[in-house]
Coordinates of C-alpha atoms in Angstrom, one line a residue:
X1 CA 90.7 154.7 81.1
X2 CA 89.7 155.2 84.7
X3 CA 86.0 155.0 83.7
X4 CA 86.6 151.8 81.7
X5 CA 88.3 150.2 84.7
X6 CA 85.5 151.2 87.0
X7 CA 82.9 149.8 84.6
X8 CA 84.8 146.5 84.5
X9 CA 84.9 146.4 88.3
X10 CA 81.1 147.0 88.5
X11 CA 80.4 144.5 85.7
X12 CA 78.9 141.4 87.4
X13 CA 80.2 139.2 84.6
X14 CA 83.6 140.6 83.9
X15 CA 84.6 142.2 87.2
X16 CA 87.1 140.8 89.8
X17 CA 84.2 140.0 92.2
X18 CA 82.6 137.8 89.6
X19 CA 85.9 136.0 89.0
X20 CA 86.2 135.5 92.8
X21 CA 82.8 134.1 93.0
X22 CA 83.5 131.8 90.1
X23 CA 86.7 130.5 91.8
X24 CA 84.9 129.9 95.1
X25 CA 82.2 128.0 93.2
X26 CA 84.8 125.8 91.5
X27 CA 86.4 125.2 94.9
X28 CA 83.1 124.2 96.5
X29 CA 82.3 122.0 93.5
X30 CA 85.8 120.4 93.8
X31 CA 85.3 119.8 97.6
X32 CA 81.9 118.2 96.8
X33 CA 83.5 115.9 94.2
X34 CA 86.3 115.0 96.7
X35 CA 83.8 114.0 99.4
X36 CA 81.8 112.0 96.8
X37 CA 85.0 110.1 95.8
X38 CA 85.8 109.4 99.4
X39 CA 82.3 107.9 100.1
X40 CA 82.9 104.5 98.6
X41 CA 86.4 103.9 100.2
X42 CA 85.1 105.1 103.6
X43 CA 82.1 102.8 103.5
X44 CA 84.3 99.9 102.4
X45 CA 86.8 100.3 105.2
X46 CA 84.2 100.9 107.8
X47 CA 82.3 97.7 107.0
X48 CA 85.1 95.3 106.1
X49 CA 87.9 96.6 108.3
X50 CA 86.9 98.8 111.2
X51 CA 83.9 96.8 112.2
X52 CA 85.5 93.3 112.3
X53 CA 88.6 94.6 114.1
X54 CA 86.6 96.5 116.7
X55 CA 84.5 93.4 117.3
X56 CA 87.6 91.2 118.1
X57 CA 89.1 93.9 120.4
X58 CA 85.8 94.2 122.2
X59 CA 85.6 90.5 122.9
X60 CA 89.1 90.6 124.4
X61 CA 88.8 93.7 126.5
X62 CA 85.2 93.5 127.7
X63 CA 84.0 91.5 130.7
X64 CA 80.3 91.4 131.5
X65 CA 79.8 94.4 129.3
X66 CA 82.5 96.5 131.0
X67 CA 85.7 97.6 129.4
X68 CA 88.8 96.3 131.2
X69 CA 91.5 98.8 130.2
X70 CA 93.6 97.8 133.2
X71 CA 94.6 94.8 131.2
X72 CA 97.0 97.0 129.2
X73 CA 99.3 97.6 132.2
X74 CA 99.4 93.9 133.1
X75 CA 100.2 92.7 129.6
X76 CA 102.8 95.4 128.8
X77 CA 104.5 94.9 132.2
X78 CA 105.5 91.4 131.3
X79 CA 109.2 91.1 130.3
X80 CA 108.6 88.7 127.5
X81 CA 106.1 91.1 125.9
X82 CA 108.5 94.0 126.1
X83 CA 111.2 91.9 124.4
X84 CA 108.7 91.1 121.6
X85 CA 107.9 94.8 121.2
X86 CA 111.6 95.8 121.0
X87 CA 112.5 93.0 118.5
X88 CA 109.5 93.9 116.3
X89 CA 110.6 97.5 116.1
X90 CA 114.4 97.1 115.5
X91 CA 114.2 94.3 113.0
X92 CA 111.6 96.2 111.0
X93 CA 113.9 99.2 110.9
X94 CA 116.9 97.1 109.9
X95 CA 114.9 95.2 107.3
X96 CA 113.7 98.5 105.7
X97 CA 117.2 100.0 105.6
X98 CA 118.7 96.9 104.1
X99 CA 116.0 96.6 101.5
X100 CA 116.4 100.2 100.4
X101 CA 120.2 99.8 100.3
X102 CA 119.9 96.8 98.0
X103 CA 116.8 97.6 96.0
X104 CA 117.3 101.3 95.1
X105 CA 120.1 100.5 92.6
X106 CA 117.8 97.9 91.1
X107 CA 115.0 100.6 90.8
X108 CA 117.5 102.8 88.9
X109 CA 118.6 100.0 86.6
X110 CA 115.0 99.0 85.7
X111 CA 114.0 102.7 85.3
X112 CA 116.9 104.0 83.2
X113 CA 118.6 101.0 81.5
X114 CA 117.3 99.0 78.5
X115 CA 118.8 95.5 78.3
X116 CA 117.7 92.1 76.9
X117 CA 115.3 90.2 79.2
X118 CA 114.3 93.3 81.2
X119 CA 110.6 92.6 81.1
X120 CA 111.0 89.0 82.2
X121 CA 113.4 90.0 85.0
X122 CA 111.0 92.7 86.2
X123 CA 108.3 90.1 86.5
X124 CA 110.6 87.6 88.2
X125 CA 111.6 90.0 91.0
X126 CA 107.9 90.5 91.8
X127 CA 107.2 86.8 92.2
X128 CA 108.6 86.5 95.8
X129 CA 106.1 89.1 96.9
X130 CA 103.1 86.8 96.3
X131 CA 104.6 83.5 97.7
X132 CA 103.1 82.3 101.0
X133 CA 105.4 83.1 103.9
X134 CA 105.5 79.5 105.0
X135 CA 106.9 78.5 101.6
X136 CA 109.6 81.2 101.6
X137 CA 110.6 80.3 105.1
X138 CA 111.0 76.7 104.1
X139 CA 113.0 77.6 101.0
X140 CA 115.3 79.8 103.0
X141 CA 115.6 77.1 105.6
X142 CA 116.8 74.8 102.8
X143 CA 119.4 77.4 101.9
X144 CA 120.6 78.6 105.3
X145 CA 119.6 75.8 107.7
X146 CA 121.0 72.4 108.6
X147 CA 121.9 70.5 105.5
X148 CA 121.2 73.6 103.3
X149 CA 123.4 75.0 100.6
X150 CA 125.6 77.2 102.9
X151 CA 126.0 74.3 105.3
X152 CA 127.1 71.9 102.5
X153 CA 129.5 74.3 100.9
X154 CA 131.1 76.2 103.8
X155 CA 129.6 74.6 107.0
X156 CA 127.7 77.9 107.8
X157 CA 124.2 78.0 109.2
X158 CA 122.1 81.1 109.6
X159 CA 118.8 79.7 110.6
X160 CA 117.6 80.8 114.1
X161 CA 119.6 84.0 113.5
X162 CA 118.4 87.5 112.7
X163 CA 120.3 87.5 109.5
X164 CA 118.1 84.8 108.0
X165 CA 115.1 86.9 108.9
X166 CA 116.6 90.1 107.4
X167 CA 117.6 88.4 104.1
X168 CA 114.2 86.8 103.7
X169 CA 112.6 90.2 104.2
X170 CA 114.8 91.7 101.5
X171 CA 113.7 88.7 99.3
X172 CA 110.0 89.6 99.9
X173 CA 110.2 93.4 99.6
X174 CA 112.7 93.9 96.8
X175 CA 109.9 94.4 94.3
X176 CA 108.1 96.9 96.5
X177 CA 111.0 99.4 96.1
X178 CA 111.8 98.5 92.5
X179 CA 108.2 99.0 91.3
X180 CA 107.1 101.8 93.5
X181 CA 110.2 104.0 93.2
X182 CA 111.2 102.8 89.7
X183 CA 107.7 103.5 88.4
X184 CA 108.1 107.3 89.1
X185 CA 111.9 107.3 88.3
X186 CA 111.2 106.1 84.8
X187 CA 108.9 109.1 84.1
X188 CA 111.3 111.8 85.5
X189 CA 112.9 113.9 82.8
X190 CA 116.6 113.1 82.9
X191 CA 117.5 116.4 81.2
X192 CA 117.0 118.2 84.5
X193 CA 119.8 116.2 86.1
X194 CA 121.9 116.6 83.0
X195 CA 121.4 120.4 83.1
X196 CA 122.8 120.4 86.7
X197 CA 125.8 118.5 85.6
X198 CA 126.4 121.0 82.7
X199 CA 126.4 123.7 85.3
X200 CA 129.2 122.0 87.2
X201 CA 127.6 119.6 89.6
X202 CA 129.1 116.1 90.0
X203 CA 127.1 113.0 89.2
X204 CA 126.2 112.3 92.8
X205 CA 125.6 116.0 93.7
X206 CA 123.2 116.3 90.7
X207 CA 121.4 113.2 91.7
X208 CA 121.1 114.3 95.4
X209 CA 120.0 117.9 94.6
X210 CA 117.7 117.2 91.6
X211 CA 116.5 113.6 91.3
X212 CA 116.3 112.6 95.0
X213 CA 113.9 115.3 96.1
X214 CA 111.6 114.4 93.2
X215 CA 111.8 110.7 94.2
X216 CA 111.4 111.4 97.9
X217 CA 107.6 110.8 98.1
X218 CA 107.9 107.5 96.2
X219 CA 110.9 106.4 98.4
X220 CA 109.0 107.3 101.5
X221 CA 106.0 105.3 100.3
X222 CA 108.1 102.3 99.5
X223 CA 109.9 102.5 102.8
X224 CA 106.6 102.7 104.6
X225 CA 105.2 99.6 102.9
X226 CA 108.4 97.7 103.6
X227 CA 108.4 98.7 107.2
X228 CA 104.7 97.7 107.7
X229 CA 105.3 94.3 106.1
X230 CA 108.4 93.6 108.3
X231 CA 106.8 95.1 111.4
X232 CA 103.9 92.6 111.0
X233 CA 106.1 89.7 109.8
X234 CA 104.7 86.3 110.7
X235 CA 105.7 83.2 108.7
X236 CA 109.3 84.2 108.1
X237 CA 110.0 84.9 111.7
X238 CA 108.1 81.8 112.9
X239 CA 110.1 79.4 110.6
X240 CA 113.5 81.1 110.4
X241 CA 113.7 82.7 113.8
X242 CA 112.9 79.7 115.9
X243 CA 111.8 80.1 119.5
X244 CA 114.3 82.9 120.2
X245 CA 112.5 85.6 118.0
X246 CA 108.9 86.7 118.0
X247 CA 107.2 89.7 116.4
X248 CA 103.9 91.2 117.5
X249 CA 102.1 89.3 114.7
X250 CA 103.6 85.9 115.8
X251 CA 102.7 86.7 119.4
X252 CA 99.1 87.6 118.6
X253 CA 98.8 84.4 116.7
X254 CA 100.2 82.4 119.6
X255 CA 98.0 84.1 122.1
X256 CA 94.9 83.6 119.9
X257 CA 95.3 80.2 118.3
X258 CA 97.4 78.4 120.8
X259 CA 96.8 79.8 124.2
X260 CA 93.2 81.2 123.6
X261 CA 94.2 84.3 125.5
X262 CA 92.0 86.8 123.8
X263 CA 92.7 89.7 126.3
X264 CA 96.4 89.5 125.7
X265 CA 95.9 89.3 121.9
X266 CA 93.5 92.3 122.0
X267 CA 96.0 94.4 123.9
X268 CA 98.8 93.5 121.4
X269 CA 96.5 94.2 118.5
X270 CA 95.7 97.7 119.8
X271 CA 99.4 98.3 120.5
X272 CA 100.2 97.3 116.9
X273 CA 97.4 99.5 115.7
X274 CA 98.6 102.5 117.6
X275 CA 102.2 102.0 116.4
X276 CA 101.1 101.8 112.8
X277 CA 98.9 104.9 113.2
X278 CA 101.9 106.9 114.5
X279 CA 104.1 105.7 111.7
X280 CA 101.5 106.7 109.1
X281 CA 101.0 110.1 110.7
X282 CA 104.8 110.8 110.5
X283 CA 104.9 109.6 106.9
X284 CA 102.0 111.8 105.9
X285 CA 103.7 114.8 107.4
X286 CA 107.0 114.2 105.7
X287 CA 105.4 113.5 102.3
X288 CA 103.4 116.8 102.5
X289 CA 106.6 118.7 103.0
X290 CA 108.2 117.2 99.9
X291 CA 105.4 117.2 97.4
X292 CA 105.8 119.3 94.2
X293 CA 104.7 119.2 90.6
X294 CA 107.1 117.2 88.4
X295 CA 107.7 117.1 84.6
X296 CA 106.8 113.6 83.6
X297 CA 107.9 112.1 80.3
X298 CA 107.4 108.9 78.3
X299 CA 109.5 106.1 80.0
X300 CA 110.6 105.0 76.5
X301 CA 112.5 108.3 76.3
X302 CA 114.5 107.7 79.5
X303 CA 115.6 104.1 79.1
X304 CA 119.0 103.7 77.4
X305 CA 121.5 100.9 76.9
X306 CA 124.3 101.1 79.6
X307 CA 127.4 103.0 78.5
X308 CA 130.7 103.3 80.2
X309 CA 132.4 101.0 82.8
X310 CA 130.4 102.5 85.7
X311 CA 127.0 101.8 84.3
X312 CA 127.9 98.2 83.2
X313 CA 129.4 97.6 86.7
X314 CA 126.1 98.8 88.3
X315 CA 124.1 96.6 86.0
X316 CA 126.2 93.6 86.8
X317 CA 126.0 94.2 90.5
X318 CA 122.2 94.5 90.3
X319 CA 121.9 91.3 88.3
X320 CA 124.2 89.5 90.8
X321 CA 122.1 90.6 93.7
X322 CA 118.9 89.4 91.9
X323 CA 120.6 86.1 91.2
X324 CA 121.6 85.5 94.8
X325 CA 118.7 87.0 96.7
X326 CA 115.8 86.2 94.3
X327 CA 116.6 83.5 91.8
X328 CA 118.5 81.2 94.1
X329 CA 115.7 80.6 96.6
X330 CA 113.2 80.2 93.7
X331 CA 115.5 77.6 92.2
X332 CA 115.6 75.7 95.4
X333 CA 111.8 75.8 95.4
X334 CA 111.6 74.2 91.9
X335 CA 114.2 71.6 92.9
X336 CA 112.3 70.6 95.9
X337 CA 109.1 70.3 93.9
X338 CA 110.9 67.7 91.6
X339 CA 112.5 66.0 94.5
X340 CA 114.3 63.4 92.4
X341 CA 110.9 61.9 91.5
X342 CA 110.3 63.8 88.2
X343 CA 106.7 65.0 88.0
X344 CA 105.2 62.6 90.6
X345 CA 104.3 65.4 93.0
X346 CA 102.6 67.3 90.3
X347 CA 100.6 64.3 89.1
X348 CA 99.4 63.7 92.7
X349 CA 97.9 67.2 92.7
X350 CA 95.2 66.1 90.2
X351 CA 93.8 63.4 92.5
X352 CA 91.7 64.0 95.6
X353 CA 92.2 60.4 96.7
X354 CA 95.9 61.1 97.4
X355 CA 94.9 63.9 99.8
X356 CA 91.7 62.5 101.3
X357 CA 92.7 63.7 104.8
X358 CA 93.6 67.2 103.6
X359 CA 91.2 68.4 100.9
X360 CA 87.6 67.8 99.8
X361 CA 88.7 68.4 96.2
X362 CA 91.9 67.8 94.1
X363 CA 94.6 70.4 95.1
X364 CA 95.0 71.4 91.5
X365 CA 91.5 73.2 91.7
X366 CA 93.1 75.7 94.1
X367 CA 94.7 77.3 91.0
X368 CA 91.4 78.2 89.4
X369 CA 90.0 79.4 92.7
X370 CA 93.0 81.7 93.3
X371 CA 92.8 83.2 89.9
X372 CA 89.1 83.9 90.1
X373 CA 89.4 85.4 93.6
X374 CA 92.4 87.5 92.6
X375 CA 90.7 89.0 89.5
X376 CA 87.7 90.0 91.6
X377 CA 89.9 91.3 94.4
X378 CA 91.9 93.4 91.9
X379 CA 88.8 95.0 90.4
X380 CA 87.6 95.9 93.9
X381 CA 91.0 97.3 94.9
X382 CA 91.2 99.3 91.7
X383 CA 87.8 100.9 92.2
X384 CA 88.2 101.6 95.9
X385 CA 91.9 102.6 95.7
X386 CA 91.4 104.6 92.5
X387 CA 88.6 106.7 94.0
X388 CA 90.7 107.2 97.2
X389 CA 93.8 108.3 95.2
X390 CA 91.7 110.7 93.1
X391 CA 90.2 112.2 96.3
X392 CA 93.6 112.7 97.8
X393 CA 95.3 114.2 94.8
X394 CA 95.0 117.8 96.0
X395 CA 96.3 118.9 99.4
X396 CA 93.5 119.2 101.9
X397 CA 92.7 119.5 105.6
X398 CA 93.3 117.2 108.5
X399 CA 90.2 115.1 107.8
X400 CA 91.4 114.1 104.3
X401 CA 95.0 113.6 105.5
X402 CA 93.6 111.2 108.2
X403 CA 91.7 109.4 105.5
X404 CA 95.0 108.9 103.7
X405 CA 96.6 107.3 106.7
X406 CA 93.5 105.1 107.3
X407 CA 93.9 103.5 103.9
X408 CA 97.3 102.0 105.0
X409 CA 96.1 100.5 108.3
X410 CA 95.2 97.1 106.8
X411 CA 98.9 96.5 106.1
X412 CA 99.7 97.1 109.8
X413 CA 96.9 95.3 111.6
X414 CA 97.2 91.6 112.3
X415 CA 95.7 89.5 109.5
X416 CA 94.7 87.0 112.3
X417 CA 92.5 89.7 113.8
X418 CA 90.9 90.6 110.5
X419 CA 90.2 86.9 109.6
X420 CA 88.6 86.2 113.0
X421 CA 86.7 89.4 112.8
X422 CA 85.2 88.4 109.4
X423 CA 83.9 85.2 110.9
X424 CA 82.2 86.7 113.9
X425 CA 80.8 89.9 112.3
X426 CA 79.8 89.0 108.7
X427 CA 77.4 86.2 109.7
X428 CA 74.1 88.1 110.1
X429 CA 71.7 89.8 107.7
X430 CA 72.1 92.1 105.9
X431 CA 75.8 91.1 105.7
X432 CA 75.5 87.3 106.1
X433 CA 78.6 86.5 104.0
X434 CA 80.2 83.7 106.0
X435 CA 79.3 81.1 103.3
X436 CA 79.6 83.4 100.3
X437 CA 82.5 83.2 97.9
X438 CA 82.9 87.0 97.8
X439 CA 84.3 87.0 101.4
X440 CA 87.7 85.9 100.2
X441 CA 88.1 88.6 97.5
X442 CA 86.9 91.2 100.0
X443 CA 89.7 90.2 102.5
X444 CA 92.3 90.2 99.7
X445 CA 91.1 93.6 98.4
X446 CA 91.7 95.1 101.9
X447 CA 95.5 94.4 101.4
X448 CA 95.4 95.4 97.7
X449 CA 93.9 98.9 98.2
X450 CA 96.9 100.4 99.9
X451 CA 99.1 99.3 97.0
X452 CA 96.8 101.0 94.5
X453 CA 96.8 104.2 96.5
X454 CA 100.5 104.3 97.2
X455 CA 101.4 103.5 93.6
X456 CA 99.0 106.0 92.0
X457 CA 99.2 108.9 94.4
X458 CA 102.8 110.1 93.9
X459 CA 102.2 110.2 90.1
X460 CA 98.8 111.9 90.4
X461 CA 100.3 114.5 92.7
X462 CA 103.2 115.0 90.3
X463 CA 100.8 116.2 87.6
X464 CA 100.9 119.9 87.1
X465 CA 97.8 121.4 88.7
X466 CA 97.7 124.1 86.1
X467 CA 96.6 121.5 83.5
X468 CA 93.5 120.8 85.6
X469 CA 92.9 124.5 86.2
X470 CA 93.1 125.1 82.4
X471 CA 90.5 122.4 81.8
X472 CA 88.3 123.9 84.5
X473 CA 88.5 127.4 82.9
X474 CA 87.5 125.8 79.6
X475 CA 84.4 124.5 81.2
X476 CA 85.3 120.9 82.1
X477 CA 83.8 119.4 85.2
X478 CA 86.2 118.0 87.9
X479 CA 85.3 114.5 86.7
X480 CA 85.9 115.2 83.1
X481 CA 89.1 117.1 83.9
X482 CA 90.3 114.0 85.8
X483 CA 89.3 111.7 82.9
X484 CA 90.9 113.9 80.2
X485 CA 94.0 115.2 82.1
X486 CA 95.0 112.9 84.9
X487 CA 94.0 109.5 83.6
X488 CA 96.1 109.5 80.4
X489 CA 99.2 110.6 82.5
X490 CA 98.7 107.9 85.2
X491 CA 97.6 105.0 83.1
X492 CA 101.0 103.4 83.5
X493 CA 100.8 103.8 87.3
X494 CA 97.3 102.3 87.1
X495 CA 98.6 99.2 85.4
X496 CA 101.4 98.9 87.9
X497 CA 98.9 99.2 90.7
X498 CA 96.7 96.5 89.1
X499 CA 99.7 94.2 89.0
X500 CA 100.5 94.8 92.7
X501 CA 96.9 94.2 93.7
X502 CA 96.6 91.0 91.6
X503 CA 100.0 89.7 93.1
X504 CA 99.1 90.4 96.7
X505 CA 95.7 88.8 96.2
X506 CA 97.2 85.6 94.8
X507 CA 99.5 85.3 97.8
X508 CA 97.3 86.6 100.7
X509 CA 97.3 84.0 103.4
X510 CA 96.8 85.5 106.9
X511 CA 93.1 86.3 106.7
X512 CA 92.2 83.9 103.9
X513 CA 93.2 80.9 105.9
X514 CA 90.3 81.5 108.3
X515 CA 87.6 82.2 105.7
X516 CA 88.4 80.1 102.6
X517 CA 85.9 77.2 102.3
X518 CA 87.4 73.6 102.4
X519 CA 85.9 72.9 99.0
X520 CA 87.3 76.1 97.5
X521 CA 90.9 76.5 98.9
X522 CA 93.3 79.1 97.5
X523 CA 96.9 78.3 96.6
X524 CA 98.4 79.7 99.8
X525 CA 95.9 77.9 101.9
X526 CA 96.4 74.6 100.1
X527 CA 100.2 75.0 100.5
X528 CA 99.9 75.6 104.2
X529 CA 97.6 72.6 104.7
X530 CA 100.0 70.3 102.9
X531 CA 103.0 71.6 104.9
X532 CA 101.0 71.1 108.1
X533 CA 100.8 67.4 107.4
X534 CA 103.8 65.0 107.8
X535 CA 105.0 62.9 104.9
X536 CA 107.2 63.3 101.9
X537 CA 104.3 63.3 99.5
X538 CA 102.6 66.2 101.3
X539 CA 105.8 68.2 101.4
X540 CA 106.5 67.6 97.7
X541 CA 103.0 68.6 96.7
X542 CA 103.3 71.8 98.7
X543 CA 106.5 72.6 96.8
X544 CA 104.8 71.7 93.5
X545 CA 101.8 74.0 94.3
X546 CA 104.2 76.8 95.3
X547 CA 106.1 76.4 92.0
X548 CA 102.8 76.6 90.1
X549 CA 101.9 79.8 92.1
X550 CA 105.3 81.2 91.2
X551 CA 104.8 80.5 87.5
X552 CA 101.3 81.8 87.4
X553 CA 102.4 85.0 89.0
X554 CA 105.4 85.4 86.7
X555 CA 103.3 84.9 83.6
X556 CA 100.6 87.3 84.8
X557 CA 103.2 90.0 85.6
X558 CA 105.0 89.4 82.3
X559 CA 101.7 89.9 80.4
X560 CA 101.2 93.1 82.4
X561 CA 104.7 94.3 81.5
X562 CA 103.9 93.7 77.8
X563 CA 100.7 95.7 78.0
X564 CA 102.4 98.5 79.9
X565 CA 105.2 98.6 77.4
X566 CA 102.8 98.5 74.4
X567 CA 101.0 101.6 75.9
X568 CA 104.1 103.4 77.0
X569 CA 103.4 106.1 74.5
X570 CA 100.1 106.8 76.2
X571 CA 101.3 106.7 79.8

């Protein structure tokens, strides 16, 4: 026996040393594949994000070729700037907390309950996320402002108050929590929580000790996205907050477009950049501490019809919140598009003559432009974000963790900065894209990639690593193991990510407004141009285009829901 063991130890094929070398070889091969996957996302963000933003900051902080870092102290010492910084921070925290409080019950209902109209309602709650902020601000103004619904019924006005801003932020970001958290919640095996209850734990205790830790990465990802969107809020604050409230994004726009104070705008851009970087670092640290492999099941096995008074009450409460926070503002939008004139505003969209001072083409052409741009932007976001998510699946060193945080930065950097940066940097060979149609999808994809990564990554990391290891032992390459093991399990998350990327591409406004050509406007740009001109006809057409945008998004998301449901057995 001793001899046999010694012979095995000496055997270069069967011995422990050979197995160790084989493991090290697989590890080196895995690291090489990871770096290869990261190459495309790194190049994409370097060229289309880092370079334009750095160019804008350089123009604001350089004088005669010398960096003027002393401008930081002068700008940040101003009392009005400090007030802007404080309001930006606390309203983002309040908006995030309020959104989680209202939307988490909705995520549970959509994940665990099966009821008539579920697919349609899921698509409807995502629609607000793609509407231009100027339109949502106007709709909420009609609800909460002078002569609005609350003013007519109870004599209450909430415009120019922080409550109007917070409610509008919940309206926007409700879908982020429902789809990000609900996407993972629907795939968690409910029998684990049921086992805890059998062992004597109460319903809340079982949820807190079993389900909540499993959901923590998805909840953290959703909270991060909501915080970043509200931290950089622009249109909502500008319309509903009035002159008394200003976020960093609003102030950057004012300093850039109205006062032409590029040094102040550059300082504020870097402050925002640093704040977002710190938030992402904290987020990455907390998520790493909570990650663990999960047992994922077919969502069709977890959804049940409500039973008992408690579940029916919860469902009724979620439906009521959706009615008041989501459907009511959308109904106001439709009502304003009709405006007592039937379809007159919609008919005017087909004629360029009625908008000769606003468009070079009929406004209706913006629909086709937006759809084409959104499809291309979604494909770019899926490729870049999918490669990034695959590279980040396994835990790694600081370099890879920093790359994870880098992917989220476009959500926290001023869209005004990115848009201006595109114009001044992508105008020379070999990247002379200023007059190219691809510039718009590239800008939209920058915002879509973080959604793809944050939607796919929690599910990818929840896949048991032993499945990949078994595939590797059987001779599968890392690429084939990902294709055969990971992809079938995350196909559902991939479809959700595609829906998010398509939705945000349809509604992207901040950067697109600077680069969309006058003869090829997108729907948000067309709406903003119409709202920027006086006259009842222009306002009515803006509401009509916004209603069309809402319907296009709802139909697209409904189709996505049907595809996802049809393939639920292959998730």
